[in-house]
PDB file of C-alpha atoms and ligand atoms in Angstrom:
ATOM      1  CA  MET A   1     -72.105 -28.111  -0.849  1.00  0.00           C
ATOM      2  CA  ALA A   2     -74.045 -30.630  -2.935  1.00  0.00           C
ATOM      3  CA  ARG A   3     -74.185 -34.495  -3.407  1.00  0.00           C
ATOM      4  CA  THR A   4     -73.211 -35.814  -6.787  1.00  0.00           C
ATOM      5  CA  THR A   5     -72.371 -39.629  -8.115  1.00  0.00           C
ATOM      6  CA  LEU A   6     -68.910 -40.257  -9.617  1.00  0.00           C
ATOM      7  CA  THR A   7     -67.549 -43.266 -10.516  1.00  0.00           C
ATOM      8  CA  VAL A   8     -63.918 -43.829  -9.588  1.00  0.00           C
ATOM      9  CA  PRO A   9     -60.785 -46.443  -9.426  1.00  0.00           C
ATOM     10  CA  GLY A  10     -61.135 -47.474  -6.286  1.00  0.00           C
ATOM     11  CA  SER A  11     -57.536 -45.838  -5.317  1.00  0.00           C
ATOM     12  CA  GLU A  12     -59.204 -42.271  -5.934  1.00  0.00           C
ATOM     13  CA  ILE A  13     -62.169 -43.418  -3.542  1.00  0.00           C
ATOM     14  CA  LEU A  14     -61.919 -40.622  -0.403  1.00  0.00           C
ATOM     15  CA  PRO A  15     -62.883 -40.253   2.931  1.00  0.00           C
ATOM     16  CA  GLY A  16     -66.496 -38.785   3.331  1.00  0.00           C
ATOM     17  CA  ASP A  17     -67.638 -40.891   0.425  1.00  0.00           C
ATOM     18  CA  ILE A  18     -70.245 -43.117   0.887  1.00  0.00           C
ATOM     19  CA  LEU A  19     -70.034 -46.194  -1.869  1.00  0.00           C
ATOM     20  CA  LYS A  20     -73.427 -47.554  -3.439  1.00  0.00           C
ATOM     21  CA  ARG A  21     -71.934 -50.975  -2.633  1.00  0.00           C
ATOM     22  CA  TYR A  22     -72.233 -49.962   0.970  1.00  0.00           C
ATOM     23  CA  PRO A  23     -74.532 -47.250   1.578  1.00  0.00           C
ATOM     24  CA  SER A  24     -74.788 -47.542   5.126  1.00  0.00           C
ATOM     25  CA  ALA A  25     -71.765 -45.725   6.210  1.00  0.00           C
ATOM     26  CA  ALA A  26     -69.402 -43.215   4.649  1.00  0.00           C
ATOM     27  CA  VAL A  27     -65.984 -44.006   3.969  1.00  0.00           C
ATOM     28  CA  ALA A  28     -64.097 -42.265   7.484  1.00  0.00           C
ATOM     29  CA  GLU A  29     -60.620 -43.531   6.630  1.00  0.00           C
ATOM     30  CA  ALA A  30     -58.968 -44.234   3.014  1.00  0.00           C
ATOM     31  CA  ALA A  31     -55.063 -45.004   3.487  1.00  0.00           C
ATOM     32  CA  ASP A  32     -52.775 -45.078   0.297  1.00  0.00           C
ATOM     33  CA  VAL A  33     -52.155 -47.755  -1.424  1.00  0.00           C
ATOM     34  CA  ASP A  34     -49.633 -50.127   0.597  1.00  0.00           C
ATOM     35  CA  PRO A  35     -47.212 -51.186  -2.218  1.00  0.00           C
ATOM     36  CA  ARG A  36     -46.589 -54.462  -0.415  1.00  0.00           C
ATOM     37  CA  TYR A  37     -50.220 -55.220  -1.134  1.00  0.00           C
ATOM     38  CA  PRO A  38     -50.912 -53.366  -4.847  1.00  0.00           C
ATOM     39  CA  ASN A  39     -53.845 -55.020  -5.135  1.00  0.00           C
ATOM     40  CA  SER A  40     -56.377 -54.224  -2.617  1.00  0.00           C
ATOM     41  CA  ARG A  41     -57.168 -50.737  -0.440  1.00  0.00           C
ATOM     42  CA  THR A  42     -58.407 -51.161   3.056  1.00  0.00           C
ATOM     43  CA  LEU A  43     -61.245 -48.498   3.425  1.00  0.00           C
ATOM     44  CA  ILE A  44     -62.094 -48.149   7.100  1.00  0.00           C
ATOM     45  CA  MET A  45     -66.034 -47.172   7.594  1.00  0.00           C
ATOM     46  CA  ALA A  46     -67.865 -44.737   9.841  1.00  0.00           C
ATOM     47  CA  ASP A  47     -69.637 -47.536  11.724  1.00  0.00           C
ATOM     48  CA  GLY A  48     -65.920 -49.090  12.284  1.00  0.00           C
ATOM     49  CA  THR A  49     -66.213 -52.243   9.646  1.00  0.00           C
ATOM     50  CA  ARG A  50     -63.681 -52.323   7.134  1.00  0.00           C
ATOM     51  CA  TYR A  51     -64.269 -52.478   3.461  1.00  0.00           C
ATOM     52  CA  LEU A  52     -61.590 -54.093   0.894  1.00  0.00           C
ATOM     53  CA  CYS A  53     -61.652 -52.298  -2.290  1.00  0.00           C
ATOM     54  CA  SER A  54     -59.633 -52.400  -5.668  1.00  0.00           C
ATOM     55  CA  PRO A  55     -57.250 -50.037  -6.602  1.00  0.00           C
ATOM     56  CA  VAL A  56     -58.206 -50.287 -10.132  1.00  0.00           C
ATOM     57  CA  GLN A  57     -61.549 -51.770 -10.344  1.00  0.00           C
ATOM     58  CA  GLU A  58     -63.803 -48.526 -10.758  1.00  0.00           C
ATOM     59  CA  TYR A  59     -66.777 -47.727  -8.195  1.00  0.00           C
ATOM     60  CA  VAL A  60     -70.002 -45.791  -7.777  1.00  0.00           C
ATOM     61  CA  VAL A  61     -69.698 -43.522  -4.754  1.00  0.00           C
ATOM     62  CA  THR A  62     -71.498 -40.311  -3.670  1.00  0.00           C
ATOM     63  CA  ARG A  63     -69.204 -37.217  -2.541  1.00  0.00           C
ATOM     64  CA  ASP A  64     -69.601 -33.458  -1.109  1.00  0.00           C
ATOM     65  CA  VAL A  65     -68.679 -31.084  -4.189  1.00  0.00           C
ATOM     66  CA  ASP A  66     -68.647 -27.798  -4.282  1.00  0.00           C
ATOM     67  CA  ASP A  67     -71.433 -26.709  -6.123  1.00  0.00           C
ATOM     68  CA  GLU A  68     -70.577 -23.611  -7.397  1.00  0.00           C
ATOM     69  CA  PRO A  69     -69.328 -24.747 -10.767  1.00  0.00           C
ATOM     70  CA  ALA A  70     -71.965 -27.204 -10.911  1.00  0.00           C
ATOM     71  CA  THR A  71     -74.982 -25.391 -10.526  1.00  0.00           C
ATOM     72  CA  ALA A  72     -73.338 -22.727 -12.659  1.00  0.00           C
ATOM     73  CA  HIS A  73     -72.830 -25.066 -15.298  1.00  0.00           C
ATOM     74  CA  ALA A  74     -76.122 -26.460 -14.958  1.00  0.00           C
ATOM     75  CA  THR A  75     -78.377 -23.273 -15.439  1.00  0.00           C
ATOM     76  CA  THR A  76     -76.359 -22.190 -18.657  1.00  0.00           C
ATOM     77  CA  PRO A  77     -78.918 -22.529 -20.728  1.00  0.00           C
ATOM     78  CA  VAL A  78     -78.707 -24.286 -24.283  1.00  0.00           C
ATOM     79  CA  LEU A  79     -79.545 -23.380 -27.755  1.00  0.00           C
ATOM     80  CA  CYS A  80     -82.028 -24.949 -29.967  1.00  0.00           C
ATOM     81  CA  LEU A  81     -81.347 -24.272 -33.716  1.00  0.00           C
ATOM     82  CA  GLY A  82     -83.752 -25.271 -36.850  1.00  0.00           C
ATOM     83  CA  PRO A  83     -85.401 -23.776 -39.831  1.00  0.00           C
ATOM     84  CA  VAL A  84     -88.460 -21.315 -38.256  1.00  0.00           C
ATOM     85  CA  GLU A  85     -90.024 -20.509 -41.923  1.00  0.00           C
ATOM     86  CA  THR A  86     -93.179 -22.242 -41.042  1.00  0.00           C
ATOM     87  CA  PRO A  87     -95.410 -22.595 -38.020  1.00  0.00           C
ATOM     88  CA  ALA A  88     -94.850 -26.123 -37.946  1.00  0.00           C
ATOM     89  CA  ASP A  89     -90.716 -25.746 -38.071  1.00  0.00           C
ATOM     90  CA  VAL A  90     -91.590 -23.315 -34.767  1.00  0.00           C
ATOM     91  CA  LYS A  91     -93.138 -25.697 -33.322  1.00  0.00           C
ATOM     92  CA  ALA A  92     -90.743 -28.472 -33.902  1.00  0.00           C
ATOM     93  CA  LEU A  93     -87.799 -26.223 -32.534  1.00  0.00           C
ATOM     94  CA  ARG A  94     -90.643 -25.097 -29.517  1.00  0.00           C
ATOM     95  CA  ALA A  95     -91.053 -28.871 -28.493  1.00  0.00           C
ATOM     96  CA  LEU A  96     -86.715 -29.797 -28.928  1.00  0.00           C
ATOM     97  CA  ALA A  97     -86.143 -27.134 -26.315  1.00  0.00           C
ATOM     98  CA  TYR A  98     -88.920 -28.261 -23.975  1.00  0.00           C
ATOM     99  CA  SER A  99     -87.521 -32.283 -24.438  1.00  0.00           C
ATOM    100  CA  VAL A 100     -83.924 -30.801 -24.145  1.00  0.00           C
ATOM    101  CA  ALA A 101     -84.814 -28.665 -20.896  1.00  0.00           C
ATOM    102  CA  TYR A 102     -86.463 -31.818 -19.513  1.00  0.00           C
ATOM    103  CA  GLU A 103     -83.807 -34.159 -20.706  1.00  0.00           C
ATOM    104  CA  LEU A 104     -81.164 -32.491 -19.595  1.00  0.00           C
ATOM    105  CA  GLY A 105     -82.573 -30.761 -16.178  1.00  0.00           C
ATOM    106  CA  ARG A 106     -81.386 -27.056 -17.424  1.00  0.00           C
ATOM    107  CA  PRO A 107     -82.615 -24.294 -19.682  1.00  0.00           C
ATOM    108  CA  ALA A 108     -82.825 -24.635 -23.063  1.00  0.00           C
ATOM    109  CA  VAL A 109     -83.689 -21.547 -25.535  1.00  0.00           C
ATOM    110  CA  TRP A 110     -85.324 -21.422 -28.958  1.00  0.00           C
ATOM    111  CA  ALA A 111     -84.104 -19.177 -31.688  1.00  0.00           C
ATOM    112  CA  THR A 112     -86.129 -17.734 -34.348  1.00  0.00           C
ATOM    113  CA  ASN A 113     -83.764 -15.006 -35.078  1.00  0.00           C
ATOM    114  CA  THR A 114     -80.371 -13.953 -34.879  1.00  0.00           C
ATOM    115  CA  ASP A 115     -80.498 -11.899 -31.685  1.00  0.00           C
ATOM    116  CA  HIS A 116     -78.500 -14.408 -29.844  1.00  0.00           C
ATOM    117  CA  THR A 117     -74.862 -14.574 -28.821  1.00  0.00           C
ATOM    118  CA  VAL A 118     -73.863 -18.108 -29.103  1.00  0.00           C
ATOM    119  CA  THR A 119     -71.280 -18.389 -26.751  1.00  0.00           C
ATOM    120  CA  ASP A 120     -73.790 -17.547 -23.676  1.00  0.00           C
ATOM    121  CA  TYR A 121     -75.438 -20.900 -24.214  1.00  0.00           C
ATOM    122  CA  ALA A 122     -73.263 -24.419 -23.220  1.00  0.00           C
ATOM    123  CA  ALA A 123     -74.466 -26.129 -26.283  1.00  0.00           C
ATOM    124  CA  VAL A 124     -76.549 -26.099 -29.853  1.00  0.00           C
ATOM    125  CA  TYR A 125     -78.963 -28.498 -30.272  1.00  0.00           C
ATOM    126  CA  LEU A 126     -80.497 -28.820 -33.951  1.00  0.00           C
ATOM    127  CA  THR A 127     -84.346 -30.167 -35.250  1.00  0.00           C
ATOM    128  CA  ALA A 128     -82.949 -31.251 -38.651  1.00  0.00           C
ATOM    129  CA  ALA A 129     -79.117 -32.344 -39.396  1.00  0.00           C
ATOM    130  CA  SER A 130     -79.358 -29.857 -42.376  1.00  0.00           C
ATOM    131  CA  LEU A 131     -80.219 -26.215 -41.948  1.00  0.00           C
ATOM    132  CA  LEU A 132     -79.274 -25.005 -44.634  1.00  0.00           C
ATOM    133  CA  ASP A 133     -82.375 -23.115 -44.970  1.00  0.00           C
ATOM    134  CA  ALA A 134     -82.878 -21.582 -41.774  1.00  0.00           C
ATOM    135  CA  ALA A 135     -82.694 -17.895 -41.064  1.00  0.00           C
ATOM    136  CA  THR A 136     -80.537 -18.887 -38.034  1.00  0.00           C
ATOM    137  CA  LEU A 137     -77.666 -20.706 -39.937  1.00  0.00           C
ATOM    138  CA  VAL A 138     -75.560 -17.866 -38.892  1.00  0.00           C
ATOM    139  CA  LEU A 139     -76.061 -19.321 -35.391  1.00  0.00           C
ATOM    140  CA  LEU A 140     -74.548 -22.026 -36.001  1.00  0.00           C
ATOM    141  CA  GLY A 141     -71.953 -20.860 -37.977  1.00  0.00           C
ATOM    142  CA  GLU A 142     -70.788 -19.008 -34.646  1.00  0.00           C
ATOM    143  CA  ALA A 143     -71.421 -22.129 -33.004  1.00  0.00           C
ATOM    144  CA  LEU A 144     -69.237 -24.006 -35.166  1.00  0.00           C
ATOM    145  CA  VAL A 145     -66.599 -21.521 -35.262  1.00  0.00           C
ATOM    146  CA  ALA A 146     -66.679 -20.846 -30.787  1.00  0.00           C
ATOM    147  CA  ASP A 147     -66.029 -24.697 -31.128  1.00  0.00           C
ATOM    148  CA  MET A 148     -69.062 -25.210 -29.528  1.00  0.00           C
ATOM    149  CA  ASP A 149     -71.076 -28.711 -29.141  1.00  0.00           C
ATOM    150  CA  VAL A 150     -73.240 -28.832 -31.471  1.00  0.00           C
ATOM    151  CA  HIS A 151     -76.049 -31.793 -31.269  1.00  0.00           C
ATOM    152  CA  GLU A 152     -77.679 -33.483 -34.265  1.00  0.00           C
ATOM    153  CA  PRO A 153     -80.994 -34.748 -33.832  1.00  0.00           C
ATOM    154  CA  LEU A 154     -80.540 -38.372 -32.528  1.00  0.00           C
ATOM    155  CA  THR A 155     -82.093 -41.483 -34.474  1.00  0.00           C
ATOM    156  CA  ALA A 156     -84.713 -43.620 -33.324  1.00  0.00           C
ATOM    157  CA  ASP A 157     -81.828 -46.587 -32.536  1.00  0.00           C
ATOM    158  CA  GLU A 158     -79.716 -44.238 -30.679  1.00  0.00           C
ATOM    159  CA  VAL A 159     -82.826 -43.675 -27.921  1.00  0.00           C
ATOM    160  CA  VAL A 160     -81.082 -44.088 -24.804  1.00  0.00           C
ATOM    161  CA  THR A 161     -82.740 -44.790 -21.007  1.00  0.00           C
ATOM    162  CA  CYS A 162     -80.827 -44.301 -17.814  1.00  0.00           C
ATOM    163  CA  ASP A 163     -81.935 -46.707 -14.980  1.00  0.00           C
ATOM    164  CA  CYS A 164     -84.168 -44.089 -13.358  1.00  0.00           C
ATOM    165  CA  GLY A 165     -86.265 -44.520 -16.453  1.00  0.00           C
ATOM    166  CA  LEU A 166     -85.281 -41.019 -17.914  1.00  0.00           C
ATOM    167  CA  VAL A 167     -85.611 -41.597 -22.054  1.00  0.00           C
ATOM    168  CA  HIS A 168     -82.828 -39.527 -23.760  1.00  0.00           C
ATOM    169  CA  ARG A 169     -84.714 -39.071 -27.756  1.00  0.00           C
ATOM    170  CA  HIS A 170     -83.275 -35.832 -28.031  1.00  0.00           C
ATOM    171  CA  THR A 171     -79.871 -35.463 -26.227  1.00  0.00           C
ATOM    172  CA  ARG A 172     -77.167 -38.113 -24.988  1.00  0.00           C
ATOM    173  CA  PRO A 173     -76.838 -38.964 -21.345  1.00  0.00           C
ATOM    174  CA  LEU A 174     -73.084 -39.979 -20.227  1.00  0.00           C
ATOM    175  CA  VAL A 175     -72.071 -44.035 -20.638  1.00  0.00           C
ATOM    176  CA  ASP A 176     -69.279 -44.963 -18.075  1.00  0.00           C
ATOM    177  CA  ALA A 177     -66.623 -47.529 -19.239  1.00  0.00           C
ATOM    178  CA  GLN A 178     -69.093 -50.479 -17.807  1.00  0.00           C
ATOM    179  CA  GLY A 179     -71.767 -49.426 -19.928  1.00  0.00           C
ATOM    180  CA  VAL A 180     -73.838 -47.631 -17.457  1.00  0.00           C
ATOM    181  CA  VAL A 181     -75.716 -44.669 -18.544  1.00  0.00           C
ATOM    182  CA  TRP A 182     -75.931 -41.506 -16.622  1.00  0.00           C
ATOM    183  CA  CYS A 183     -78.392 -38.927 -16.985  1.00  0.00           C
ATOM    184  CA  ALA A 184     -78.034 -35.326 -15.574  1.00  0.00           C
ATOM    185  CA  ASN A 185     -80.404 -36.564 -13.053  1.00  0.00           C
ATOM    186  CA  CYS A 186     -78.166 -38.988 -12.020  1.00  0.00           C
ATOM    187  CA  LEU A 187     -75.016 -37.117 -11.934  1.00  0.00           C
ATOM    188  CA  GLY A 188     -76.580 -34.390  -9.904  1.00  0.00           C
ATOM    189  CA  ASP A 189     -75.458 -32.507 -13.097  1.00  0.00           C
ATOM    190  CA  ASP A 190     -78.995 -30.482 -13.240  1.00  0.00           C
ATOM    191  CA  ALA A 191     -80.328 -27.402 -11.337  1.00  0.00           C
ATOM    192  CA  CYS A 192     -83.568 -25.485 -10.476  1.00  0.00           C
ATOM    193  CA  SER A 193     -83.727 -22.731 -12.674  1.00  0.00           C
ATOM    194  CA  TRP A 194     -85.308 -20.845  -9.836  1.00  0.00           C
ATOM    195  CA  CYS A 195     -83.341 -21.733  -6.959  1.00  0.00           C
ATOM    196  CA  GLY A 196     -80.562 -23.462  -8.943  1.00  0.00           C
ATOM    197  CA  GLU A 197     -80.467 -26.124  -6.143  1.00  0.00           C
ATOM    198  CA  GLU A 198     -80.068 -29.755  -7.395  1.00  0.00           C
ATOM    199  CA  LEU A 199     -83.338 -31.355  -9.510  1.00  0.00           C
ATOM    200  CA  ASP A 200     -85.025 -34.477  -9.460  1.00  0.00           C
ATOM    201  CA  THR A 201     -86.724 -34.613 -12.665  1.00  0.00           C
ATOM    202  CA  GLU A 202     -89.914 -36.644 -11.108  1.00  0.00           C
ATOM    203  CA  ALA A 203     -90.338 -33.448  -9.239  1.00  0.00           C
ATOM    204  CA  ALA A 204     -89.412 -31.192 -11.959  1.00  0.00           C
ATOM    205  CA  GLU A 205     -91.954 -28.358 -13.549  1.00  0.00           C
ATOM    206  CA  ILE A 206     -90.843 -27.161 -16.962  1.00  0.00           C
ATOM    207  CA  VAL A 207     -91.943 -23.508 -17.145  1.00  0.00           C
ATOM    208  CA  GLU A 208     -91.935 -21.341 -20.535  1.00  0.00           C
ATOM    209  CA  SER A 209     -90.818 -18.053 -20.004  1.00  0.00           C
ATOM    210  CA  GLY A 210     -90.112 -15.919 -23.739  1.00  0.00           C
ATOM    211  CA  ASN A 211     -88.336 -18.540 -26.009  1.00  0.00           C
ATOM    212  CA  GLY A 212     -87.285 -20.461 -23.044  1.00  0.00           C
ATOM    213  CA  PHE A 213     -88.236 -23.495 -20.885  1.00  0.00           C
ATOM    214  CA  TYR A 214     -86.544 -23.542 -17.337  1.00  0.00           C
ATOM    215  CA  PRO A 215     -86.727 -26.510 -15.345  1.00  0.00           C
ATOM    216  CA  VAL A 216     -88.259 -25.676 -11.639  1.00  0.00           C
ATOM    217  CA  HIS A 217     -88.804 -27.904  -8.957  1.00  0.00           C
ATOM    218  CA  ALA A 218     -92.374 -27.905  -8.128  1.00  0.00           C
ATOM    219  CA  ALA A 219     -92.228 -25.854  -4.998  1.00  0.00           C
ATOM    220  CA  CYS A 220     -90.614 -23.159  -6.428  1.00  0.00           C
ATOM    221  CA  LEU A 221     -93.185 -22.725  -8.757  1.00  0.00           C
ATOM    222  CA  ALA A 222     -95.274 -20.777  -6.411  1.00  0.00           C
ATOM    223  CA  GLY A 223     -92.227 -18.083  -6.139  1.00  0.00           C
ATOM    224  CA  VAL A 224     -92.255 -18.200 -10.089  1.00  0.00           C
ATOM    225  CA  ARG A 225     -95.721 -17.619 -10.250  1.00  0.00           C
ATOM    226  CA  ARG A 226     -95.789 -14.749  -7.867  1.00  0.00           C
ATOM    227  CA  ASP A 227     -93.367 -13.347  -9.580  1.00  0.00           C
ATOM    228  CA  ALA A 228     -95.504 -12.961 -12.975  1.00  0.00           C
ATOM    229  CA  SER A 229     -92.488 -11.232 -14.614  1.00  0.00           C
ATOM    230  CA  THR A 230     -90.324 -14.062 -14.318  1.00  0.00           C
ATOM    231  CA  SER A 231     -87.621 -11.840 -14.322  1.00  0.00           C
ATOM    232  CA  ARG A 232     -85.506 -14.103 -11.881  1.00  0.00           C
ATOM    233  CA  LEU A 233     -85.478 -16.678 -14.408  1.00  0.00           C
ATOM    234  CA  HIS A 234     -83.926 -14.802 -16.291  1.00  0.00           C
ATOM    235  CA  ALA A 235     -81.504 -13.647 -13.836  1.00  0.00           C
ATOM    236  CA  ALA A 236     -80.351 -16.953 -13.377  1.00  0.00           C
ATOM    237  CA  VAL A 237     -79.527 -17.744 -16.770  1.00  0.00           C
TER     238      VAL A 237
HETATM  239 ZN1   ZN B 301     -80.532 -41.569 -14.701  1.00  0.00          ZN
HETATM  240 ZN1   ZN B 302     -85.938 -24.807  -7.208  1.00  0.00          ZN
END
């Protein structure tokens, strides 16, 4: 099980949730909304206190979730595409992959040839809005046909910073209905490529292996280095 942070209406708060506004005790009982009092719902907390919430207002809670889908999702790499004709092109593409791996907390692979199956990847990120002269243009075509998310580069005024301080220069974080920014780290939607557990961006290291960057726990670096072939990193992908 992993803990994840969610924004849910008061009507969907469940026993076991910890409210951001009331972090000292988990919800022990959450009765159904009483039709006689449709504007409030009483939560009984583990410490015996009662908390009145609105069924329609949104609350930030942390909740235990099965980590299988989440981590499987977060260890699926994204693919970075761009022109690779010149050393400067390749440098820009490699730099994008590094930044995307850091911002998303998931592996990012960059393609210098068409030897990739785009559907093995969660999304595509481009170094330039137009890749018409790129050797890997065929991969972009395959991604579009497969209806994958294809992300064009952000402009300077699209740069977004999460409350935790993570600056998104190349990726778009989730912005909820209240305008609150949620990076992958704050959502718990990131994972160490070595052990598969949730990452803490501040304590994460980005390991380069082949044409990819893999975020791992600093504590897992020793394991990565012990296995010089980093075969397990590839296995995790
Ligand atoms: Zn954040
Ligand atoms: Zn780890």
